[in-house]
Coordinates of C-alpha atoms and ligand atoms in Angstrom, one line a residue:
X244 CA -1.6 -25.6 -33.1
X245 CA 0.6 -24.4 -30.4
X246 CA 3.5 -22.3 -29.3
X247 CA 3.8 -18.5 -29.2
X248 CA 5.7 -16.0 -31.6
X249 CA 7.5 -13.0 -30.3
X250 CA 6.0 -10.5 -32.5
X251 CA 8.0 -6.9 -32.8
X252 CA 5.7 -4.2 -33.4
X253 CA 7.4 -0.7 -35.0
X254 CA 5.2 2.3 -34.9
X255 CA 5.9 4.6 -37.7
X256 CA 4.9 7.8 -35.6
X257 CA 6.5 9.3 -32.6
X258 CA 3.7 11.7 -32.0
X259 CA 2.2 11.4 -28.2
X260 CA -1.4 10.7 -29.0
X261 CA -0.4 8.9 -32.8
X262 CA -3.3 6.7 -33.6
X263 CA -1.0 4.3 -34.9
X264 CA 0.1 3.7 -31.6
X265 CA -3.3 3.4 -30.3
X266 CA -4.0 0.8 -33.3
X267 CA -1.1 -1.3 -32.2
X268 CA -1.6 -1.3 -28.6
X269 CA -5.4 -2.2 -29.5
X270 CA -3.7 -5.0 -31.7
X271 CA -2.1 -6.4 -28.5
X272 CA -5.6 -7.0 -26.8
X273 CA -7.6 -8.2 -29.9
X274 CA -4.4 -10.7 -30.9
X275 CA -4.7 -14.3 -30.8
X276 CA -3.0 -15.9 -27.7
X277 CA -0.1 -17.2 -29.4
X278 CA 1.0 -13.7 -30.9
X279 CA 2.7 -11.6 -28.5
X280 CA 3.1 -8.4 -29.7
X281 CA 5.6 -6.0 -28.0
X282 CA 6.0 -2.3 -29.5
X283 CA 9.8 -2.0 -30.2
X284 CA 10.8 1.7 -29.9
X285 CA 12.6 3.5 -32.9
X286 CA 12.5 7.0 -31.9
X287 CA 16.3 6.9 -30.2
X288 CA 17.8 5.6 -33.4
X289 CA 20.2 8.1 -34.7
X290 CA 19.7 8.7 -38.5
X291 CA 21.9 6.3 -40.3
X292 CA 25.3 6.8 -41.2
X293 CA 27.4 4.4 -42.5
X294 CA 30.6 5.8 -41.2
X295 CA 28.8 5.1 -37.7
X296 CA 29.5 1.3 -38.0
X297 CA 33.2 1.7 -37.0
X298 CA 31.9 2.0 -33.8
X299 CA 28.1 1.7 -33.9
X300 CA 25.6 3.2 -31.1
X301 CA 24.5 1.1 -28.5
X302 CA 21.1 2.0 -29.4
X303 CA 21.8 0.5 -33.2
X304 CA 22.9 -2.6 -31.7
X305 CA 20.1 -3.3 -29.2
X306 CA 17.4 -2.7 -31.8
X307 CA 19.2 -4.9 -34.1
X308 CA 19.8 -7.8 -31.2
X309 CA 15.8 -7.1 -30.8
X310 CA 14.9 -7.7 -34.1
X311 CA 16.7 -10.8 -34.5
X312 CA 15.0 -12.2 -31.3
X313 CA 11.8 -11.7 -32.8
X314 CA 9.9 -14.4 -34.8
X315 CA 8.1 -12.0 -36.8
X316 CA 7.6 -8.1 -37.5
X317 CA 4.5 -6.0 -37.2
X318 CA 4.9 -2.8 -39.1
X319 CA 2.3 0.1 -38.5
X320 CA 2.6 2.9 -40.5
X321 CA 1.1 6.5 -40.9
X322 CA 1.8 8.0 -44.3
X323 CA 3.8 11.7 -44.8
X324 CA 3.7 12.9 -48.0
X325 CA 2.8 9.7 -49.8
X326 CA 5.3 7.5 -48.2
X327 CA 6.9 6.4 -44.8
X328 CA 7.6 8.5 -42.2
X329 CA 11.7 8.9 -41.8
X330 CA 11.5 7.4 -38.4
X331 CA 10.5 4.2 -39.8
X332 CA 12.5 4.4 -43.0
X333 CA 15.8 4.8 -40.9
X334 CA 14.8 1.8 -38.6
X335 CA 14.6 -0.4 -41.3
X336 CA 18.3 1.4 -42.6
X337 CA 19.8 0.7 -39.2
X338 CA 18.5 -2.9 -38.7
X339 CA 19.4 -3.6 -42.7
X340 CA 23.4 -3.3 -41.7
X341 CA 26.0 -4.5 -41.6
X342 CA 24.8 -6.3 -44.4
X343 CA 26.3 -9.8 -43.8
X344 CA 23.9 -9.9 -40.6
X345 CA 20.8 -7.9 -41.6
X346 CA 18.6 -8.5 -38.7
X347 CA 15.4 -8.5 -41.1
X348 CA 16.1 -11.1 -43.6
X349 CA 13.8 -13.7 -43.8
X350 CA 11.4 -13.2 -41.1
X351 CA 7.7 -13.1 -41.4
X352 CA 6.3 -9.7 -41.6
X353 CA 2.9 -7.9 -41.9
X354 CA 2.0 -4.0 -42.7
X355 CA -0.7 -2.2 -41.6
X356 CA -1.3 1.3 -42.7
X357 CA -3.5 3.9 -41.1
X358 CA -4.7 7.5 -41.8
X359 CA -7.0 9.9 -40.7
X360 CA -8.1 10.5 -44.5
X361 CA -10.1 8.2 -46.5
X362 CA -6.9 6.3 -48.2
X363 CA -5.6 4.4 -45.2
X364 CA -1.7 5.4 -46.0
X365 CA -2.4 3.4 -49.3
X366 CA 0.9 5.2 -50.6
X367 CA 3.2 4.5 -47.5
X368 CA 1.8 1.0 -47.0
X369 CA 3.4 0.2 -50.5
X370 CA 6.3 2.3 -50.5
X371 CA 7.3 0.2 -46.9
X372 CA 6.6 -3.3 -48.9
X373 CA 9.5 -2.1 -51.4
X374 CA 11.6 -1.6 -48.5
X375 CA 10.9 -4.8 -47.0
X376 CA 11.7 -6.9 -50.4
X377 CA 15.0 -4.8 -50.2
X378 CA 15.6 -6.5 -46.8
X379 CA 14.5 -9.9 -47.5
X380 CA 11.3 -10.1 -45.5
X381 CA 8.6 -12.5 -46.1
X382 CA 5.5 -9.8 -45.9
X383 CA 2.2 -11.3 -45.7
X384 CA 0.1 -10.0 -48.8
X385 CA -3.3 -10.9 -47.7
X386 CA -5.4 -9.4 -45.8
X387 CA -4.1 -5.5 -47.0
X388 CA -5.2 -3.4 -44.2
X389 CA -5.3 0.2 -44.7
X390 CA -6.9 2.0 -41.9
X391 CA -9.0 5.0 -42.9
X392 CA -10.6 7.6 -40.7
X393 CA -8.2 7.2 -37.9
X394 CA -9.3 10.1 -36.1
X395 CA -13.0 8.4 -35.8
X396 CA -11.9 4.9 -34.6
X397 CA -11.3 4.6 -31.4
X398 CA -12.6 5.3 -27.8
X399 CA -10.8 7.1 -25.0
X400 CA -9.6 3.7 -23.7
X401 CA -8.3 3.0 -27.3
X402 CA -10.9 0.4 -28.1
X403 CA -12.7 0.3 -31.7
X404 CA -15.8 1.8 -31.7
X405 CA -17.2 0.0 -34.8
X406 CA -16.9 -3.4 -34.0
X407 CA -16.6 -4.3 -37.6
X408 CA -13.5 -2.6 -37.5
X409 CA -12.3 -4.6 -34.6
X410 CA -13.6 -7.8 -36.3
X411 CA -11.5 -6.5 -39.5
X412 CA -8.3 -6.5 -37.5
X413 CA -8.8 -9.8 -35.4
X414 CA -8.8 -11.2 -39.2
X415 CA -5.8 -9.7 -40.0
X416 CA -4.0 -11.0 -36.7
X417 CA -5.5 -14.4 -37.2
X418 CA -4.1 -14.4 -40.9
X419 CA -0.8 -13.2 -39.3
X420 CA -0.3 -16.2 -37.0
X421 CA -1.2 -18.7 -39.7
X422 CA 1.5 -16.9 -41.9
X423 CA 4.2 -17.3 -39.4
X424 CA 3.3 -20.7 -38.6
X425 CA 3.8 -21.5 -42.5
X426 CA 6.7 -20.0 -42.7
X427 CA 8.3 -21.1 -39.1
X428 CA 6.7 -24.7 -39.2
X429 CA 6.8 -25.6 -43.2
X430 CA 5.2 -29.0 -43.4
X431 CA 7.8 -32.0 -44.1
X432 CA 8.1 -32.6 -47.7
X433 CA 6.0 -36.0 -48.7
Ligands
FNR557 C1 0.8 14.2 -42.8 N1 -0.4 13.5 -43.1 C2 -0.9 12.6 -44.1 N2 -1.7 12.0 -44.4 C3 -2.0 10.9 -45.3 O1 -3.3 10.8 -45.4 N3 -1.1 11.3 -46.6 C4 -0.3 12.1 -46.3 O2 0.8 12.0 -47.5 C5 0.3 12.8 -45.4 N4 1.0 13.5 -45.3 C6 1.7 14.0 -43.9 C7 2.9 14.7 -43.8 C8 3.5 15.1 -42.7 C9 4.8 15.5 -42.6 C10 2.7 14.8 -41.5 C11 2.9 15.6 -40.4 C12 1.4 14.6 -41.5 C13 -1.2 13.1 -41.9 C14 -1.1 12.0 -41.0 O3 -1.8 11.0 -41.5 C15 -1.8 12.2 -39.8 O4 -1.0 13.6 -38.9 C16 -1.6 11.3 -38.7 O5 -2.4 11.6 -37.6 C17 -0.3 10.7 -38.7 O6 -0.4 9.6 -37.9 P1 0.0 9.5 -36.2 O7 0.9 10.3 -35.5 O8 -1.5 9.9 -35.8 O9 0.0 8.1 -35.9

């Protein structure tokens, strides 16, 4: 297998010391070489208002163009009140319009959710998946990734302290590479 894939990573937290961002940075080091993961910032996207489509902000058009360029999208989300933080939902809404050029359509996606608690942001993970269905993404079903205990996962350098956690993330990323390959290079019909 050859080729590399441009993976746009969206982090659903703006917090300076966000565990979710630390997780995605760890992913960039653990990922197989074929996955070129780059965090695409979403904090500068103004709240979606359809009226602004008459003259869309540059932040929106730049973001849409970046997502369209990507081969795949990795969504990393914490959980706010059992759902997706508004900043991430807003990015999905911005990318989805104008509907005729929905930036997400048909792209391979993966979801990882994280929380300091034990449930690993299960609620946010599945609310997010609901939106990804609406925008027509091909979201990897398995392995599911609910990362709990976030406050005790990483050392000062942002690496996993527990080898088993790192191994799980490596297997998740290998599965994502295979998922992207399957969708971008389908086998010829026999
Ligand atoms: C939270 N947090 C939280 N955690 C959780 O497991 N389930 C939840 O429903 C919520 N709800 C929630 C709402 C709001 C408004 C805040 C600010 C926080 C806690 C949350 O998981 C914690 O702050 C994480 O550290 C957020 O992720 P980052 O910022 O570390 O990436």
